[in-house]
C-alpha cells in the first residue's frame, strides 16, 4: 500500500488549500483514513478522520468548522479541504490508512496514531500572517 499526499503550499491567513491523498494497493472505500500534522518542534497530532463507510467524520477541536475530510472513491483518494487557514495550521500534513477493512472504532480510537498502518510522505502547508 502506498499513499501519495499532495496539495500543500504557501497561503496567506484566511486562505484555503485542498490536500489530496491518493492510495495504491488498497481500496479506500473500505478503510478508515485520516490526516495528521506535525509542526516544527512538535509531536504529530491528529487533524481529521473519516470512517470506512464515510458516514462519520472526526476533527480536532482547533479545525472544526474550517476543515472538511471527504473520500473520493472514484479516484481512490481522501481529501482535506482547509478553509480560513491560520498561521498555527502551518505544519507538514500526513495522510494515514487503517489496514483493517470495514471496521468501526470508538471516537477515541480514530484519533490515535497507532490505529493507522500506512502513512504518506507528507505535504507542507505554510500559512503566512
PDB file of N, CA and C in Angstrom, residues 17-111:
ATOM      1  N   UNK A  17      -6.736  25.810   1.123  1.00  0.00           N
ATOM      2  CA  UNK A  17      -5.976  24.797   0.399  1.00  0.00           C
ATOM      3  C   UNK A  17      -6.764  23.498   0.426  1.00  0.00           C
ATOM      4  N   UNK A  18      -6.521  22.668  -0.579  1.00  0.00           N
ATOM      5  CA  UNK A  18      -7.160  21.359  -0.634  1.00  0.00           C
ATOM      6  C   UNK A  18      -6.077  20.307  -0.765  1.00  0.00           C
ATOM      7  N   UNK A  19      -5.957  19.474   0.249  1.00  0.00           N
ATOM      8  CA  UNK A  19      -4.987  18.391   0.220  1.00  0.00           C
ATOM      9  C   UNK A  19      -5.641  17.125  -0.315  1.00  0.00           C
ATOM     10  N   UNK A  20      -4.860  16.338  -1.020  1.00  0.00           N
ATOM     11  CA  UNK A  20      -5.349  15.073  -1.547  1.00  0.00           C
ATOM     12  C   UNK A  20      -4.368  13.969  -1.215  1.00  0.00           C
ATOM     13  N   UNK A  21      -4.897  12.778  -0.976  1.00  0.00           N
ATOM     14  CA  UNK A  21      -4.060  11.621  -0.669  1.00  0.00           C
ATOM     15  C   UNK A  21      -4.557  10.464  -1.522  1.00  0.00           C
ATOM     16  N   UNK A  22      -3.767  10.112  -2.518  1.00  0.00           N
ATOM     17  CA  UNK A  22      -4.133   9.023  -3.418  1.00  0.00           C
ATOM     18  C   UNK A  22      -3.530   7.720  -2.926  1.00  0.00           C
ATOM     19  N   UNK A  23      -4.335   6.679  -2.908  1.00  0.00           N
ATOM     20  CA  UNK A  23      -3.875   5.382  -2.428  1.00  0.00           C
ATOM     21  C   UNK A  23      -3.698   4.422  -3.590  1.00  0.00           C
ATOM     22  N   UNK A  24      -2.696   3.585  -3.470  1.00  0.00           N
ATOM     23  CA  UNK A  24      -2.497   2.499  -4.428  1.00  0.00           C
ATOM     24  C   UNK A  24      -2.252   1.221  -3.638  1.00  0.00           C
ATOM     25  N   UNK A  25      -2.752   0.122  -4.148  1.00  0.00           N
ATOM     26  CA  UNK A  25      -2.584  -1.147  -3.473  1.00  0.00           C
ATOM     27  C   UNK A  25      -3.668  -1.465  -2.473  1.00  0.00           C
ATOM     28  N   UNK A  26      -4.630  -0.539  -2.327  1.00  0.00           N
ATOM     29  CA  UNK A  26      -5.707  -0.737  -1.361  1.00  0.00           C
ATOM     30  C   UNK A  26      -6.878   0.142  -1.754  1.00  0.00           C
ATOM     31  N   UNK A  27      -8.082  -0.402  -1.635  1.00  0.00           N
ATOM     32  CA  UNK A  27      -9.273   0.381  -1.943  1.00  0.00           C
ATOM     33  C   UNK A  27      -9.677   1.194  -0.725  1.00  0.00           C
ATOM     34  N   UNK A  28      -9.726   2.505  -0.865  1.00  0.00           N
ATOM     35  CA  UNK A  28     -10.002   3.361   0.285  1.00  0.00           C
ATOM     36  C   UNK A  28     -11.452   3.287   0.719  1.00  0.00           C
ATOM     37  N   UNK A  29     -12.320   2.809  -0.160  1.00  0.00           N
ATOM     38  CA  UNK A  29     -13.747   2.805   0.162  1.00  0.00           C
ATOM     39  C   UNK A  29     -14.077   1.901   1.348  1.00  0.00           C
ATOM     40  N   UNK A  30     -13.203   1.009   1.734  1.00  0.00           N
ATOM     41  CA  UNK A  30     -13.457   0.120   2.863  1.00  0.00           C
ATOM     42  C   UNK A  30     -12.541   0.405   4.041  1.00  0.00           C
ATOM     43  N   UNK A  31     -11.848   1.552   4.002  1.00  0.00           N
ATOM     44  CA  UNK A  31     -10.817   1.829   5.005  1.00  0.00           C
ATOM     45  C   UNK A  31     -11.091   3.106   5.778  1.00  0.00           C
ATOM     46  N   UNK A  32     -10.725   3.089   7.044  1.00  0.00           N
ATOM     47  CA  UNK A  32     -10.641   4.323   7.814  1.00  0.00           C
ATOM     48  C   UNK A  32      -9.407   5.082   7.335  1.00  0.00           C
ATOM     49  N   UNK A  33      -9.578   6.372   7.092  1.00  0.00           N
ATOM     50  CA  UNK A  33      -8.439   7.192   6.679  1.00  0.00           C
ATOM     51  C   UNK A  33      -8.423   8.471   7.489  1.00  0.00           C
ATOM     52  N   UNK A  34      -7.241   9.058   7.592  1.00  0.00           N
ATOM     53  CA  UNK A  34      -7.089  10.219   8.460  1.00  0.00           C
ATOM     54  C   UNK A  34      -5.993  11.133   7.958  1.00  0.00           C
ATOM     55  N   UNK A  35      -6.001  12.331   8.509  1.00  0.00           N
ATOM     56  CA  UNK A  35      -4.924  13.310   8.325  1.00  0.00           C
ATOM     57  C   UNK A  35      -4.359  13.654   9.694  1.00  0.00           C
ATOM     58  N   UNK A  36      -3.053  13.705   9.768  1.00  0.00           N
ATOM     59  CA  UNK A  36      -2.326  14.185  10.929  1.00  0.00           C
ATOM     60  C   UNK A  36      -1.418  15.319  10.466  1.00  0.00           C
ATOM     61  N   UNK A  37      -0.897  16.069  11.404  1.00  0.00           N
ATOM     62  CA  UNK A  37       0.053  17.117  11.053  1.00  0.00           C
ATOM     63  C   UNK A  37       1.135  17.235  12.114  1.00  0.00           C
ATOM     64  N   UNK A  38       2.265  17.740  11.671  1.00  0.00           N
ATOM     65  CA  UNK A  38       3.387  17.916  12.585  1.00  0.00           C
ATOM     66  C   UNK A  38       4.029  19.262  12.325  1.00  0.00           C
ATOM     67  N   UNK A  39       3.935  20.137  13.305  1.00  0.00           N
ATOM     68  CA  UNK A  39       4.570  21.444  13.222  1.00  0.00           C
ATOM     69  C   UNK A  39       6.008  21.334  13.713  1.00  0.00           C
ATOM     70  N   UNK A  40       6.870  22.265  13.305  1.00  0.00           N
ATOM     71  CA  UNK A  40       8.271  22.217  13.736  1.00  0.00           C
ATOM     72  C   UNK A  40       8.395  22.162  15.247  1.00  0.00           C
ATOM     73  N   UNK A  41       9.166  21.201  15.736  1.00  0.00           N
ATOM     74  CA  UNK A  41       9.413  21.079  17.159  1.00  0.00           C
ATOM     75  C   UNK A  41       8.282  20.486  17.968  1.00  0.00           C
ATOM     76  N   UNK A  42       7.243  20.019  17.277  1.00  0.00           N
ATOM     77  CA  UNK A  42       6.092  19.462  17.988  1.00  0.00           C
ATOM     78  C   UNK A  42       5.846  18.023  17.558  1.00  0.00           C
ATOM     79  N   UNK A  43       5.043  17.330  18.349  1.00  0.00           N
ATOM     80  CA  UNK A  43       4.685  15.970  18.005  1.00  0.00           C
ATOM     81  C   UNK A  43       3.610  15.965  16.922  1.00  0.00           C
ATOM     82  N   UNK A  44       3.536  14.847  16.219  1.00  0.00           N
ATOM     83  CA  UNK A  44       2.493  14.701  15.213  1.00  0.00           C
ATOM     84  C   UNK A  44       1.135  14.601  15.911  1.00  0.00           C
ATOM     85  N   UNK A  45       0.174  15.377  15.415  1.00  0.00           N
ATOM     86  CA  UNK A  45      -1.126  15.406  16.046  1.00  0.00           C
ATOM     87  C   UNK A  45      -2.234  15.058  15.055  1.00  0.00           C
ATOM     88  N   UNK A  46      -3.310  14.523  15.607  1.00  0.00           N
ATOM     89  CA  UNK A  46      -4.491  14.188  14.819  1.00  0.00           C
ATOM     90  C   UNK A  46      -5.170  15.449  14.300  1.00  0.00           C
ATOM     91  N   UNK A  47      -5.655  15.400  13.056  1.00  0.00           N
ATOM     92  CA  UNK A  47      -6.395  16.516  12.487  1.00  0.00           C
ATOM     93  C   UNK A  47      -7.836  16.086  12.155  1.00  0.00           C
ATOM     94  N   UNK A  48      -7.973  15.015  11.371  1.00  0.00           N
ATOM     95  CA  UNK A  48      -9.307  14.593  10.934  1.00  0.00           C
ATOM     96  C   UNK A  48      -9.267  13.134  10.513  1.00  0.00           C
ATOM     97  N   UNK A  49     -10.413  12.470  10.620  1.00  0.00           N
ATOM     98  CA  UNK A  49     -10.542  11.090  10.168  1.00  0.00           C
ATOM     99  C   UNK A  49     -11.932  10.881   9.596  1.00  0.00           C
ATOM    100  N   UNK A  50     -12.039   9.867   8.744  1.00  0.00           N
ATOM    101  CA  UNK A  50     -13.327   9.508   8.165  1.00  0.00           C
ATOM    102  C   UNK A  50     -13.519   8.007   8.321  1.00  0.00           C
ATOM    103  N   UNK A  51     -14.701   7.610   8.764  1.00  0.00           N
ATOM    104  CA  UNK A  51     -14.977   6.198   8.974  1.00  0.00           C
ATOM    105  C   UNK A  51     -14.967   5.452   7.646  1.00  0.00           C
ATOM    106  N   UNK A  52     -14.902   4.119   7.713  1.00  0.00           N
ATOM    107  CA  UNK A  52     -14.786   3.352   6.480  1.00  0.00           C
ATOM    108  C   UNK A  52     -16.010   3.546   5.580  1.00  0.00           C
ATOM    109  N   UNK A  53     -17.156   3.754   6.178  1.00  0.00           N
ATOM    110  CA  UNK A  53     -18.379   3.944   5.386  1.00  0.00           C
ATOM    111  C   UNK A  53     -18.522   5.366   4.883  1.00  0.00           C
ATOM    112  N   UNK A  54     -17.757   6.274   5.473  1.00  0.00           N
ATOM    113  CA  UNK A  54     -17.872   7.680   5.115  1.00  0.00           C
ATOM    114  C   UNK A  54     -18.966   8.418   5.855  1.00  0.00           C
ATOM    115  N   UNK A  55     -19.680   7.713   6.720  1.00  0.00           N
ATOM    116  CA  UNK A  55     -20.838   8.326   7.377  1.00  0.00           C
ATOM    117  C   UNK A  55     -20.452   9.184   8.576  1.00  0.00           C
ATOM    118  N   UNK A  56     -19.233   9.016   9.071  1.00  0.00           N
ATOM    119  CA  UNK A  56     -18.799   9.782  10.237  1.00  0.00           C
ATOM    120  C   UNK A  56     -17.450  10.430   9.955  1.00  0.00           C
ATOM    121  N   UNK A  57     -17.310  11.657  10.433  1.00  0.00           N
ATOM    122  CA  UNK A  57     -16.052  12.378  10.348  1.00  0.00           C
ATOM    123  C   UNK A  57     -15.673  12.858  11.745  1.00  0.00           C
ATOM    124  N   UNK A  58     -14.401  12.949  11.981  1.00  0.00           N
ATOM    125  CA  UNK A  58     -13.881  13.336  13.283  1.00  0.00           C
ATOM    126  C   UNK A  58     -12.831  14.420  13.079  1.00  0.00           C
ATOM    127  N   UNK A  59     -12.847  15.417  13.969  1.00  0.00           N
ATOM    128  CA  UNK A  59     -11.933  16.542  13.832  1.00  0.00           C
ATOM    129  C   UNK A  59     -11.348  16.928  15.191  1.00  0.00           C
ATOM    130  N   UNK A  60     -10.137  17.407  15.162  1.00  0.00           N
ATOM    131  CA  UNK A  60      -9.592  18.045  16.352  1.00  0.00           C
ATOM    132  C   UNK A  60     -10.328  19.374  16.523  1.00  0.00           C
ATOM    133  N   UNK A  61     -10.535  19.786  17.747  1.00  0.00           N
ATOM    134  CA  UNK A  61     -11.347  20.971  18.007  1.00  0.00           C
ATOM    135  C   UNK A  61     -10.844  22.213  17.268  1.00  0.00           C
ATOM    136  N   UNK A  62      -9.553  22.341  17.125  1.00  0.00           N
ATOM    137  CA  UNK A  62      -8.981  23.563  16.543  1.00  0.00           C
ATOM    138  C   UNK A  62      -9.306  23.743  15.061  1.00  0.00           C
ATOM    139  N   UNK A  63      -9.785  22.696  14.385  1.00  0.00           N
ATOM    140  CA  UNK A  63     -10.091  22.821  12.954  1.00  0.00           C
ATOM    141  C   UNK A  63     -11.575  22.644  12.654  1.00  0.00           C
ATOM    142  N   UNK A  64     -12.377  22.345  13.657  1.00  0.00           N
ATOM    143  CA  UNK A  64     -13.810  22.158  13.435  1.00  0.00           C
ATOM    144  C   UNK A  64     -14.423  23.406  12.824  1.00  0.00           C
ATOM    145  N   UNK A  65     -15.234  23.204  11.804  1.00  0.00           N
ATOM    146  CA  UNK A  65     -15.869  24.318  11.129  1.00  0.00           C
ATOM    147  C   UNK A  65     -15.022  24.942  10.040  1.00  0.00           C
ATOM    148  N   UNK A  66     -13.755  24.574   9.981  1.00  0.00           N
ATOM    149  CA  UNK A  66     -12.853  25.125   8.950  1.00  0.00           C
ATOM    150  C   UNK A  66     -12.354  24.058   7.980  1.00  0.00           C
ATOM    151  N   UNK A  67     -12.136  22.855   8.475  1.00  0.00           N
ATOM    152  CA  UNK A  67     -11.621  21.759   7.656  1.00  0.00           C
ATOM    153  C   UNK A  67     -12.717  20.734   7.400  1.00  0.00           C
ATOM    154  N   UNK A  68     -12.646  20.101   6.229  1.00  0.00           N
ATOM    155  CA  UNK A  68     -13.587  19.039   5.892  1.00  0.00           C
ATOM    156  C   UNK A  68     -12.837  17.880   5.256  1.00  0.00           C
ATOM    157  N   UNK A  69     -13.014  16.694   5.828  1.00  0.00           N
ATOM    158  CA  UNK A  69     -12.421  15.495   5.249  1.00  0.00           C
ATOM    159  C   UNK A  69     -13.476  14.762   4.437  1.00  0.00           C
ATOM    160  N   UNK A  70     -13.071  14.255   3.282  1.00  0.00           N
ATOM    161  CA  UNK A  70     -14.008  13.513   2.447  1.00  0.00           C
ATOM    162  C   UNK A  70     -13.245  12.464   1.657  1.00  0.00           C
ATOM    163  N   UNK A  71     -14.025  11.562   1.075  1.00  0.00           N
ATOM    164  CA  UNK A  71     -13.411  10.473   0.334  1.00  0.00           C
ATOM    165  C   UNK A  71     -13.894  10.528  -1.102  1.00  0.00           C
ATOM    166  N   UNK A  72     -13.002  10.273  -2.033  1.00  0.00           N
ATOM    167  CA  UNK A  72     -13.342  10.192  -3.464  1.00  0.00           C
ATOM    168  C   UNK A  72     -13.066   8.755  -3.894  1.00  0.00           C
ATOM    169  N   UNK A  73     -14.106   7.940  -3.907  1.00  0.00           N
ATOM    170  CA  UNK A  73     -13.914   6.516  -4.215  1.00  0.00           C
ATOM    171  C   UNK A  73     -13.525   6.290  -5.671  1.00  0.00           C
ATOM    172  N   UNK A  74     -13.926   7.189  -6.540  1.00  0.00           N
ATOM    173  CA  UNK A  74     -13.556   7.042  -7.953  1.00  0.00           C
ATOM    174  C   UNK A  74     -12.053   7.214  -8.123  1.00  0.00           C
ATOM    175  N   UNK A  75     -11.506   8.210  -7.449  1.00  0.00           N
ATOM    176  CA  UNK A  75     -10.065   8.474  -7.534  1.00  0.00           C
ATOM    177  C   UNK A  75      -9.273   7.668  -6.513  1.00  0.00           C
ATOM    178  N   UNK A  76      -9.994   6.912  -5.670  1.00  0.00           N
ATOM    179  CA  UNK A  76      -9.345   6.139  -4.600  1.00  0.00           C
ATOM    180  C   UNK A  76      -8.473   7.060  -3.746  1.00  0.00           C
ATOM    181  N   UNK A  77      -9.078   8.119  -3.279  1.00  0.00           N
ATOM    182  CA  UNK A  77      -8.329   9.132  -2.552  1.00  0.00           C
ATOM    183  C   UNK A  77      -9.172   9.708  -1.417  1.00  0.00           C
ATOM    184  N   UNK A  78      -8.490  10.349  -0.492  1.00  0.00           N
ATOM    185  CA  UNK A  78      -9.145  11.109   0.562  1.00  0.00           C
ATOM    186  C   UNK A  78      -8.644  12.547   0.481  1.00  0.00           C
ATOM    187  N   UNK A  79      -9.521  13.495   0.719  1.00  0.00           N
ATOM    188  CA  UNK A  79      -9.138  14.891   0.611  1.00  0.00           C
ATOM    189  C   UNK A  79      -9.382  15.612   1.932  1.00  0.00           C
ATOM    190  N   UNK A  80      -8.681  16.724   2.100  1.00  0.00           N
ATOM    191  CA  UNK A  80      -8.868  17.587   3.255  1.00  0.00           C
ATOM    192  C   UNK A  80      -8.994  19.010   2.728  1.00  0.00           C
ATOM    193  N   UNK A  81     -10.199  19.533   2.771  1.00  0.00           N
ATOM    194  CA  UNK A  81     -10.447  20.915   2.382  1.00  0.00           C
ATOM    195  C   UNK A  81     -10.209  21.795   3.591  1.00  0.00           C
ATOM    196  N   UNK A  82      -9.287  22.735   3.452  1.00  0.00           N
ATOM    197  CA  UNK A  82      -8.913  23.596   4.572  1.00  0.00           C
ATOM    198  C   UNK A  82      -9.252  25.032   4.228  1.00  0.00           C
ATOM    199  N   UNK A  83     -10.165  25.608   4.973  1.00  0.00           N
ATOM    200  CA  UNK A  83     -10.585  26.986   4.782  1.00  0.00           C
ATOM    201  C   UNK A  83     -10.215  27.830   5.988  1.00  0.00           C
ATOM    202  N   UNK A  84     -10.238  29.127   5.802  1.00  0.00           N
ATOM    203  CA  UNK A  84      -9.937  30.061   6.903  1.00  0.00           C
ATOM    204  C   UNK A  84      -8.651  29.669   7.614  1.00  0.00           C
ATOM    205  N   UNK A  85      -7.634  29.437   6.850  1.00  0.00           N
ATOM    206  CA  UNK A  85      -6.377  28.964   7.420  1.00  0.00           C
ATOM    207  C   UNK A  85      -5.740  30.010   8.322  1.00  0.00           C
ATOM    208  N   UNK A  86      -5.072  29.512   9.347  1.00  0.00           N
ATOM    209  CA  UNK A  86      -4.412  30.357  10.328  1.00  0.00           C
ATOM    210  C   UNK A  86      -2.917  30.022  10.367  1.00  0.00           C
ATOM    211  N   UNK A  87      -2.086  30.937  10.809  1.00  0.00           N
ATOM    212  CA  UNK A  87      -0.651  30.634  10.894  1.00  0.00           C
ATOM    213  C   UNK A  87      -0.369  29.385  11.731  1.00  0.00           C
ATOM    214  N   UNK A  88      -1.176  29.126  12.738  1.00  0.00           N
ATOM    215  CA  UNK A  88      -0.962  27.949  13.582  1.00  0.00           C
ATOM    216  C   UNK A  88      -1.311  26.642  12.879  1.00  0.00           C
ATOM    217  N   UNK A  89      -1.863  26.706  11.677  1.00  0.00           N
ATOM    218  CA  UNK A  89      -2.092  25.498  10.885  1.00  0.00           C
ATOM    219  C   UNK A  89      -0.837  25.080  10.113  1.00  0.00           C
ATOM    220  N   UNK A  90       0.194  25.903  10.167  1.00  0.00           N
ATOM    221  CA  UNK A  90       1.436  25.583   9.471  1.00  0.00           C
ATOM    222  C   UNK A  90       2.036  24.288  10.005  1.00  0.00           C
ATOM    223  N   UNK A  91       2.268  23.338   9.099  1.00  0.00           N
ATOM    224  CA  UNK A  91       2.768  22.021   9.502  1.00  0.00           C
ATOM    225  C   UNK A  91       2.966  21.175   8.248  1.00  0.00           C
ATOM    226  N   UNK A  92       3.620  20.049   8.446  1.00  0.00           N
ATOM    227  CA  UNK A  92       3.619  19.007   7.429  1.00  0.00           C
ATOM    228  C   UNK A  92       2.408  18.120   7.700  1.00  0.00           C
ATOM    229  N   UNK A  93       1.597  17.927   6.679  1.00  0.00           N
ATOM    230  CA  UNK A  93       0.368  17.146   6.808  1.00  0.00           C
ATOM    231  C   UNK A  93       0.591  15.754   6.226  1.00  0.00           C
ATOM    232  N   UNK A  94       0.184  14.754   7.000  1.00  0.00           N
ATOM    233  CA  UNK A  94       0.348  13.357   6.610  1.00  0.00           C
ATOM    234  C   UNK A  94      -1.012  12.680   6.512  1.00  0.00           C
ATOM    235  N   UNK A  95      -1.206  11.902   5.458  1.00  0.00           N
ATOM    236  CA  UNK A  95      -2.403  11.060   5.413  1.00  0.00           C
ATOM    237  C   UNK A  95      -2.048   9.670   5.916  1.00  0.00           C
ATOM    238  N   UNK A  96      -3.066   8.974   6.396  1.00  0.00           N
ATOM    239  CA  UNK A  96      -2.844   7.663   7.009  1.00  0.00           C
ATOM    240  C   UNK A  96      -4.023   6.752   6.715  1.00  0.00           C
ATOM    241  N   UNK A  97      -3.761   5.462   6.691  1.00  0.00           N
ATOM    242  CA  UNK A  97      -4.784   4.461   6.358  1.00  0.00           C
ATOM    243  C   UNK A  97      -4.732   3.301   7.347  1.00  0.00           C
ATOM    244  N   UNK A  98      -5.904   2.883   7.766  1.00  0.00           N
ATOM    245  CA  UNK A  98      -6.054   1.708   8.633  1.00  0.00           C
ATOM    246  C   UNK A  98      -6.236   0.473   7.754  1.00  0.00           C
ATOM    247  N   UNK A  99      -5.430  -0.536   7.971  1.00  0.00           N
ATOM    248  CA  UNK A  99      -5.428  -1.706   7.090  1.00  0.00           C
ATOM    249  C   UNK A  99      -6.599  -2.654   7.335  1.00  0.00           C
ATOM    250  N   UNK A 100      -7.335  -2.472   8.397  1.00  0.00           N
ATOM    251  CA  UNK A 100      -8.459  -3.360   8.705  1.00  0.00           C
ATOM    252  C   UNK A 100      -9.699  -2.864   7.956  1.00  0.00           C
ATOM    253  N   UNK A 101     -10.224  -3.696   7.093  1.00  0.00           N
ATOM    254  CA  UNK A 101     -11.351  -3.292   6.256  1.00  0.00           C
ATOM    255  C   UNK A 101     -12.666  -3.313   7.042  1.00  0.00           C
ATOM    256  N   UNK A 102     -13.490  -2.321   6.751  1.00  0.00           N
ATOM    257  CA  UNK A 102     -14.865  -2.260   7.251  1.00  0.00           C
ATOM    258  C   UNK A 102     -14.926  -2.439   8.767  1.00  0.00           C
ATOM    259  N   UNK A 103     -14.088  -1.727   9.463  1.00  0.00           N
ATOM    260  CA  UNK A 103     -14.025  -1.822  10.925  1.00  0.00           C
ATOM    261  C   UNK A 103     -14.401  -0.484  11.545  1.00  0.00           C
ATOM    262  N   UNK A 104     -15.243  -0.564  12.564  1.00  0.00           N
ATOM    263  CA  UNK A 104     -15.694   0.625  13.272  1.00  0.00           C
ATOM    264  C   UNK A 104     -15.030   0.681  14.646  1.00  0.00           C
ATOM    265  N   UNK A 105     -14.693   1.906  15.069  1.00  0.00           N
ATOM    266  CA  UNK A 105     -13.965   2.088  16.334  1.00  0.00           C
ATOM    267  C   UNK A 105     -14.690   3.105  17.218  1.00  0.00           C
ATOM    268  N   UNK A 106     -14.202   3.212  18.442  1.00  0.00           N
ATOM    269  CA  UNK A 106     -14.697   4.275  19.309  1.00  0.00           C
ATOM    270  C   UNK A 106     -14.176   5.610  18.802  1.00  0.00           C
ATOM    271  N   UNK A 107     -14.828   6.686  19.211  1.00  0.00           N
ATOM    272  CA  UNK A 107     -14.395   8.016  18.771  1.00  0.00           C
ATOM    273  C   UNK A 107     -12.933   8.260  19.128  1.00  0.00           C
ATOM    274  N   UNK A 108     -12.515   7.771  20.279  1.00  0.00           N
ATOM    275  CA  UNK A 108     -11.144   7.986  20.749  1.00  0.00           C
ATOM    276  C   UNK A 108     -10.132   7.286  19.852  1.00  0.00           C
ATOM    277  N   UNK A 109     -10.474   6.084  19.417  1.00  0.00           N
ATOM    278  CA  UNK A 109      -9.508   5.303  18.639  1.00  0.00           C
ATOM    279  C   UNK A 109      -9.210   5.928  17.292  1.00  0.00           C
ATOM    280  N   UNK A 110     -10.135   6.593  16.674  1.00  0.00           N
ATOM    281  CA  UNK A 110      -9.883   7.213  15.366  1.00  0.00           C
ATOM    282  C   UNK A 110      -8.771   8.252  15.446  1.00  0.00           C
ATOM    283  N   UNK A 111      -8.559   8.784  16.642  1.00  0.00           N
ATOM    284  CA  UNK A 111      -7.601   9.877  16.818  1.00  0.00           C
ATOM    285  C   UNK A 111      -6.203   9.390  17.179  1.00  0.00           C
TER     286      UNK A 111
END
